């Protein structure tokens, strides 16, 4: 294994009624709380009002800002920064999933900065301070509730960019699986494929291989395979929802291992920028395409993945032809699973017909000497173009 650092300062409270501790926790950071949320689901369910009451019980004063969209915009975060300054907010409380939490993180640093928020995401500035962020999670997917990563979209520039800084770790995260019961089946699938992807891309890191890490990554992926179909059929299955919620937290908080082969994530951002595809949906198309391309030079690695995750019979002592057959079987099972949970496995199935793979690859890697995915096989512009081509279907 490579050397690494691991830091998880977020106070996690997991289980039924976890959100009822929000008032006591927020009180430690000040009185003025800005509640950020996305859809009206949290309003109609009564969750938002319940949170407000609990905060008020502990002497807090609540302001609300709703309507935060999927693939959150930096312009939205900038508007909220203005509100935060005007209202002299002490704490940002994200009530929602990854998009809401990412927005809260962006606001936490942007509201303490005199310049343009995008300076952080473009690498022009480094935050020196941040407002505290708390989370009441309503969807399991990105693990933004327990990491220091946030992703924003800049429509003017046509970019979707991730930013990572320790100051943006949430101070606390309240994880009640019951709050995910009302997430629709398709949205559950999209979010859960993102969970799978975080483990998938860590699994293939060649310099971090080992029984423990591979086993942890495999366990997260197999949890998705077992639990996602169950919660789609029975949304109020507490055990299934809780397994997925904790799998999400483990998968992208470095608890199952640091670093990864994030080529598929980088490519998914391009598909979101160009076509507006939801992140998890794009990943469900790209991961099997990536496996197909890797089959050319790495049949044994894909065959082992097929054996450990997809239960494909494979004897590693046999010849290369057996590895290729096992790998192809695993990729087929991968795509069949994506289909079974109601998601497309090709861009064509997603309604994206006229794609220019060369253009997509150039947008992702404008410099022909640049590469992604170097923790497994470095991919240059032509490699990325080939994977986008395989993703077409």
Coordinates of C-alpha atoms in Angstrom, one line a residue:
X1 CA 0.0 0.0 0.0
X2 CA 1.0 3.6 -0.6
X3 CA 1.4 6.0 2.3
X4 CA -1.7 8.1 3.0
X5 CA -3.4 10.4 5.4
X6 CA -6.9 9.9 6.8
X7 CA -9.0 12.6 8.5
X8 CA -12.7 12.4 9.3
X9 CA -13.7 15.2 11.7
X10 CA -17.4 14.9 11.1
X11 CA -19.6 13.9 14.0
X12 CA -21.9 11.2 12.6
X13 CA -25.1 10.2 14.3
X14 CA -26.7 7.3 12.5
X15 CA -30.2 5.8 13.0
X16 CA -33.8 6.4 13.7
X17 CA -34.7 9.9 14.8
X18 CA -31.1 11.1 14.4
X19 CA -32.5 14.4 13.0
X20 CA -34.1 15.2 16.4
X21 CA -30.7 16.1 17.7
X22 CA -30.3 18.9 15.3
X23 CA -31.3 21.7 17.7
X24 CA -28.7 20.7 20.3
X25 CA -26.0 20.4 17.8
X26 CA -26.6 23.6 15.9
X27 CA -26.7 25.6 19.2
X28 CA -23.0 25.0 19.7
X29 CA -22.2 27.1 16.6
X30 CA -24.4 30.1 17.1
X31 CA -28.0 31.2 16.9
X32 CA -28.6 32.2 13.3
X33 CA -29.0 29.2 11.1
X34 CA -29.6 29.1 7.3
X35 CA -31.5 25.9 6.2
X36 CA -30.7 25.0 2.7
X37 CA -32.8 22.5 0.8
X38 CA -33.7 21.4 -2.7
X39 CA -37.1 19.9 -3.5
X40 CA -40.4 20.6 -1.8
X41 CA -40.3 17.0 -0.5
X42 CA -38.7 18.1 2.8
X43 CA -41.4 20.7 3.2
X44 CA -44.4 18.5 2.3
X45 CA -43.2 15.8 4.6
X46 CA -43.0 18.2 7.5
X47 CA -39.3 17.5 8.0
X48 CA -38.2 21.1 7.5
X49 CA -40.7 22.5 10.0
X50 CA -39.7 19.9 12.5
X51 CA -36.1 20.9 12.2
X52 CA -37.0 24.6 12.5
X53 CA -38.9 23.9 15.7
X54 CA -36.1 21.9 17.2
X55 CA -33.6 24.6 16.5
X56 CA -35.9 27.3 17.9
X57 CA -36.3 25.2 21.1
X58 CA -32.6 25.7 21.7
X59 CA -32.8 29.4 21.1
X60 CA -31.9 29.4 17.4
X61 CA -33.3 31.6 14.6
X62 CA -33.9 30.0 11.2
X63 CA -33.8 31.4 7.7
X64 CA -34.6 29.2 4.7
X65 CA -33.3 29.0 1.1
X66 CA -34.9 26.3 -1.1
X67 CA -34.9 25.2 -4.7
X68 CA -31.3 24.1 -5.0
X69 CA -31.1 21.9 -8.1
X70 CA -29.3 18.8 -9.1
X71 CA -25.8 19.7 -10.5
X72 CA -25.8 22.9 -8.4
X73 CA -24.8 26.1 -10.0
X74 CA -22.0 28.4 -8.7
X75 CA -24.4 31.4 -9.4
X76 CA -26.9 29.9 -6.9
X77 CA -24.1 29.5 -4.3
X78 CA -23.1 33.1 -4.9
X79 CA -26.6 34.4 -4.3
X80 CA -26.8 32.4 -1.0
X81 CA -23.4 33.9 0.0
X82 CA -25.1 37.3 -0.2
X83 CA -28.0 36.2 2.0
X84 CA -25.5 34.7 4.5
X85 CA -23.7 38.0 4.8
X86 CA -26.9 40.1 5.1
X87 CA -28.4 37.8 7.7
X88 CA -25.2 37.3 9.6
X89 CA -25.6 33.6 9.5
X90 CA -23.6 31.5 12.0
X91 CA -24.3 28.0 10.6
X92 CA -25.3 26.5 7.3
X93 CA -27.6 23.4 7.7
X94 CA -28.0 21.3 4.5
X95 CA -31.3 19.4 4.5
X96 CA -31.0 17.1 1.5
X97 CA -28.6 15.1 -0.6
X98 CA -25.3 15.8 -2.3
X99 CA -26.4 18.8 -4.3
X100 CA -27.6 20.7 -1.3
X101 CA -24.6 19.7 0.8
X102 CA -22.2 20.7 -1.9
X103 CA -23.9 24.1 -2.2
X104 CA -23.6 24.6 1.6
X105 CA -19.9 23.8 1.4
X106 CA -19.4 26.3 -1.4
X107 CA -21.3 28.9 0.5
X108 CA -19.3 28.2 3.7
X109 CA -16.1 29.3 2.0
X110 CA -17.6 31.8 -0.4
X111 CA -19.3 33.8 2.3
X112 CA -15.9 34.3 4.0
X113 CA -14.2 35.5 0.9
X114 CA -14.2 38.9 -0.8
X115 CA -13.5 37.6 -4.3
X116 CA -15.5 35.4 -6.8
X117 CA -16.5 32.0 -5.4
X118 CA -15.3 30.3 -8.6
X119 CA -11.7 31.3 -7.7
X120 CA -11.6 28.3 -5.5
X121 CA -12.9 25.9 -8.1
X122 CA -10.6 27.2 -10.8
X123 CA -7.5 27.0 -8.5
X124 CA -7.0 30.7 -8.3
X125 CA -7.5 30.9 -4.5
X126 CA -7.4 28.8 -1.4
X127 CA -9.9 29.3 1.4
X128 CA -8.6 30.7 4.7
X129 CA -11.8 30.3 6.7
X130 CA -15.3 28.9 6.4
X131 CA -18.6 28.9 8.1
X132 CA -19.6 25.6 9.9
X133 CA -21.8 23.3 7.9
X134 CA -24.3 20.7 9.4
X135 CA -26.2 18.0 7.5
X136 CA -29.6 16.3 7.8
X137 CA -29.3 13.7 5.0
X138 CA -32.3 12.7 2.9
X139 CA -30.6 10.8 0.1
X140 CA -27.7 8.3 0.1
X141 CA -25.3 8.8 -2.8
X142 CA -22.3 11.2 -2.9
X143 CA -21.1 10.9 0.8
X144 CA -20.8 14.7 0.7
X145 CA -22.1 14.5 4.3
X146 CA -18.8 13.0 5.5
X147 CA -16.2 14.3 3.1
X148 CA -14.6 17.7 2.2
X149 CA -15.5 17.5 -1.6
X150 CA -18.0 19.8 -3.3
X151 CA -18.9 19.9 -7.0
X152 CA -20.3 23.0 -8.7
X153 CA -21.3 23.7 -12.3
X154 CA -20.5 26.9 -14.1
X155 CA -22.9 27.4 -17.0
X156 CA -21.1 30.4 -18.4
X157 CA -17.9 28.4 -18.7
X158 CA -19.6 25.0 -19.4
X159 CA -17.7 23.4 -16.6
X160 CA -18.5 21.0 -13.7
X161 CA -15.6 21.0 -11.2
X162 CA -14.9 19.4 -7.9
X163 CA -13.1 21.2 -5.1
X164 CA -11.5 19.6 -2.0
X165 CA -10.5 21.3 1.2
X166 CA -10.5 20.3 4.8
X167 CA -12.3 23.4 5.9
X168 CA -15.5 22.1 4.2
X169 CA -15.9 19.0 6.2
X170 CA -19.4 19.1 7.8
X171 CA -19.2 19.5 11.6
X172 CA -22.0 17.0 12.0
X173 CA -24.1 14.7 9.9
X174 CA -27.4 13.2 11.0
X175 CA -28.2 10.0 9.1
X176 CA -31.7 8.6 9.5
X177 CA -32.4 6.0 6.8
X178 CA -36.1 6.6 7.3
X179 CA -35.7 10.1 5.6
X180 CA -34.8 8.3 2.3
X181 CA -38.0 6.3 2.1
X182 CA -39.7 8.9 -0.2
X183 CA -36.8 9.0 -2.7
X184 CA -38.3 7.7 -6.0
X185 CA -37.0 4.4 -7.4
X186 CA -35.2 5.9 -10.4
X187 CA -33.5 8.5 -8.2
X188 CA -32.5 5.8 -5.7
X189 CA -30.9 4.0 -8.6
X190 CA -29.0 7.0 -9.9
X191 CA -27.7 7.8 -6.4
X192 CA -26.8 4.3 -5.6
X193 CA -24.8 3.8 -8.8
X194 CA -22.7 6.7 -7.6
X195 CA -22.0 4.7 -4.4
X196 CA -21.0 1.8 -6.5
X197 CA -18.7 4.0 -8.6
X198 CA -16.8 5.3 -5.6
X199 CA -16.0 1.8 -4.5
X200 CA -15.4 0.6 -8.1
X201 CA -12.8 3.4 -8.8
X202 CA -11.0 2.7 -5.5
X203 CA -11.0 -1.1 -6.2
X204 CA -8.9 -0.7 -9.4
X205 CA -6.1 1.4 -7.8
X206 CA -3.1 -0.8 -8.6
X207 CA -0.8 0.7 -5.9
X208 CA -3.4 0.3 -3.2
X209 CA -4.4 -3.4 -3.8
X210 CA -4.6 -5.8 -0.9
X211 CA -7.0 -8.3 0.7
X212 CA -8.4 -5.7 3.1
X213 CA -8.9 -2.8 0.7
X214 CA -10.2 -5.0 -2.1
X215 CA -12.5 -6.8 0.3
X216 CA -13.9 -3.5 1.6
X217 CA -14.5 -2.1 -1.9
X218 CA -16.1 -5.4 -3.0
X219 CA -18.4 -5.4 0.0
X220 CA -19.7 -1.9 -0.8
X221 CA -20.3 -2.9 -4.4
X222 CA -22.1 -6.1 -3.5
X223 CA -24.2 -4.2 -0.9
X224 CA -25.4 -2.1 -3.8
X225 CA -26.2 -5.2 -5.9
X226 CA -28.3 -6.7 -3.1
X227 CA -30.0 -3.8 -1.5
X228 CA -30.8 -1.4 -4.4
X229 CA -33.4 -3.8 -6.1
X230 CA -34.9 -4.5 -2.7
X231 CA -35.5 -0.8 -1.8
X232 CA -36.8 -0.1 -5.2
X233 CA -39.5 -2.7 -4.6
X234 CA -40.1 -1.8 -1.0
X235 CA -39.1 1.8 -0.4
X236 CA -39.7 1.6 3.4
X237 CA -37.3 -1.3 3.9
X238 CA -35.3 0.2 6.8
X239 CA -32.5 -2.4 6.7
X240 CA -32.0 -1.9 3.0
X241 CA -32.0 1.8 3.3
X242 CA -29.6 1.8 6.2
X243 CA -27.2 -0.5 4.4
X244 CA -27.1 1.8 1.4
X245 CA -26.8 4.9 3.6
X246 CA -23.7 3.6 5.4
X247 CA -22.3 2.1 2.2
X248 CA -22.4 5.6 0.7
X249 CA -20.6 7.1 3.7
X250 CA -17.9 4.5 3.6
X251 CA -17.4 4.6 -0.1
X252 CA -16.4 8.2 -0.5
X253 CA -15.0 9.2 2.9
X254 CA -11.8 7.2 2.4
X255 CA -12.9 4.6 5.0
X256 CA -12.4 1.9 2.3
X257 CA -9.2 3.4 1.1
X258 CA -7.8 6.7 -0.2
X259 CA -7.3 7.7 -3.9
X260 CA -8.9 5.9 -6.8
X261 CA -9.0 5.6 -10.6
X262 CA -11.4 8.5 -11.2
X263 CA -11.5 8.5 -15.0
X264 CA -15.2 7.6 -15.1
X265 CA -16.0 10.4 -12.7
X266 CA -14.1 12.9 -14.9
X267 CA -15.9 11.7 -18.0
X268 CA -19.3 11.8 -16.3
X269 CA -18.8 15.5 -15.6
X270 CA -18.3 16.0 -19.3
X271 CA -21.6 14.2 -20.1
X272 CA -23.4 16.3 -17.5
X273 CA -21.9 19.5 -18.9
X274 CA -22.8 18.7 -22.5
X275 CA -26.1 16.8 -22.1
X276 CA -27.4 17.4 -18.6
X277 CA -27.2 13.7 -17.7
X278 CA -27.5 13.0 -14.0
X279 CA -24.1 12.0 -12.5
X280 CA -25.0 8.5 -11.4
X281 CA -26.8 7.8 -14.7
X282 CA -23.7 8.8 -16.6
X283 CA -21.6 6.6 -14.5
X284 CA -23.8 3.6 -15.2
X285 CA -23.0 4.1 -18.8
X286 CA -19.3 4.8 -18.5
X287 CA -18.2 2.1 -16.0
X288 CA -19.0 -0.8 -18.3
X289 CA -17.6 1.1 -21.3
X290 CA -14.4 1.6 -19.3
X291 CA -14.2 -2.1 -18.5
X292 CA -14.6 -3.0 -22.2
X293 CA -11.7 -0.7 -23.1
X294 CA -9.6 -2.1 -20.3
X295 CA -10.3 -5.6 -21.4
X296 CA -7.8 -5.0 -24.3
X297 CA -4.7 -4.7 -22.0
X298 CA -6.0 -5.9 -18.6
X299 CA -8.2 -9.0 -19.2
X300 CA -7.1 -10.6 -15.9
X301 CA -7.9 -7.6 -13.8
X302 CA -11.4 -7.3 -15.3
X303 CA -11.8 -11.1 -14.9
X304 CA -11.0 -10.9 -11.2
X305 CA -13.4 -8.0 -10.8
X306 CA -16.0 -10.1 -12.6
X307 CA -15.3 -13.0 -10.2
X308 CA -15.3 -11.0 -7.0
X309 CA -18.2 -8.7 -7.7
X310 CA -20.4 -10.4 -10.3
X311 CA -19.8 -14.1 -9.2
X312 CA -18.4 -15.1 -12.6
X313 CA -16.6 -18.5 -12.4
X314 CA -12.9 -17.8 -13.0
X315 CA -9.7 -19.7 -12.3
X316 CA -6.8 -17.3 -12.3
X317 CA -4.3 -20.1 -13.0
X318 CA -5.8 -20.8 -16.4
X319 CA -4.8 -19.2 -19.7
X320 CA -5.6 -15.7 -21.0
X321 CA -8.5 -16.8 -23.1
X322 CA -10.4 -17.9 -20.0
X323 CA -9.7 -14.4 -18.5
X324 CA -11.2 -12.7 -21.5
X325 CA -14.3 -14.9 -21.4
X326 CA -14.8 -14.3 -17.7
X327 CA -14.3 -10.5 -18.1
X328 CA -16.8 -10.3 -20.9
X329 CA -19.3 -12.3 -18.8
X330 CA -18.8 -9.9 -15.9
X331 CA -19.3 -6.8 -18.1
X332 CA -22.6 -8.3 -19.5
X333 CA -23.8 -8.9 -15.9
X334 CA -22.8 -5.4 -15.0
X335 CA -24.9 -3.9 -17.8
X336 CA -27.8 -6.3 -17.1
X337 CA -27.8 -5.0 -13.5
X338 CA -27.9 -1.4 -14.6
X339 CA -30.8 -2.2 -16.9
X340 CA -32.6 -4.1 -14.1
X341 CA -32.7 -1.0 -11.9
X342 CA -34.2 1.1 -14.7
X343 CA -31.2 3.0 -16.0
X344 CA -29.7 3.1 -19.5
X345 CA -26.5 1.4 -20.4
X346 CA -25.7 3.5 -23.5
X347 CA -25.9 7.1 -24.5
X348 CA -28.3 6.1 -27.2
X349 CA -30.7 4.5 -24.6
X350 CA -30.3 7.8 -22.6
X351 CA -31.7 9.7 -25.6
X352 CA -28.3 11.1 -26.6
X353 CA -28.1 10.3 -30.3
X354 CA -25.6 12.6 -32.0
X355 CA -22.5 12.5 -29.9
X356 CA -19.0 13.6 -31.1
X357 CA -16.6 11.4 -29.1
X358 CA -13.6 13.4 -30.3
X359 CA -15.2 16.7 -29.2
X360 CA -16.0 15.2 -25.8
X361 CA -12.5 13.9 -25.3
X362 CA -10.9 17.2 -26.4
X363 CA -13.1 19.1 -23.9
X364 CA -12.0 16.8 -21.1
X365 CA -8.3 16.8 -22.1
X366 CA -7.5 19.8 -24.3
X367 CA -3.8 19.1 -24.0
X368 CA -2.8 15.9 -25.8
X369 CA -0.1 15.2 -23.3
X370 CA -2.6 15.2 -20.4
X371 CA -3.9 11.9 -18.9
X372 CA -6.5 10.6 -16.4
X373 CA -6.9 7.3 -14.6
X374 CA -3.2 7.0 -14.1
X375 CA -3.6 4.9 -10.9
X376 CA -4.7 2.0 -13.2
X377 CA -3.9 2.8 -16.9
X378 CA -3.2 6.4 -18.0
X379 CA -5.8 7.5 -20.5
X380 CA -4.9 10.1 -23.1
X381 CA -7.2 12.0 -25.4
X382 CA -7.5 9.1 -27.9
X383 CA -8.2 6.6 -25.1
X384 CA -10.9 8.8 -23.6
X385 CA -12.4 9.2 -27.1
X386 CA -12.5 5.5 -27.6
X387 CA -14.4 5.0 -24.3
X388 CA -16.9 7.7 -25.2
X389 CA -17.4 5.8 -28.5
X390 CA -18.0 2.5 -26.6
X391 CA -20.5 4.4 -24.4
X392 CA -22.6 5.3 -27.5
X393 CA -24.1 1.8 -27.9

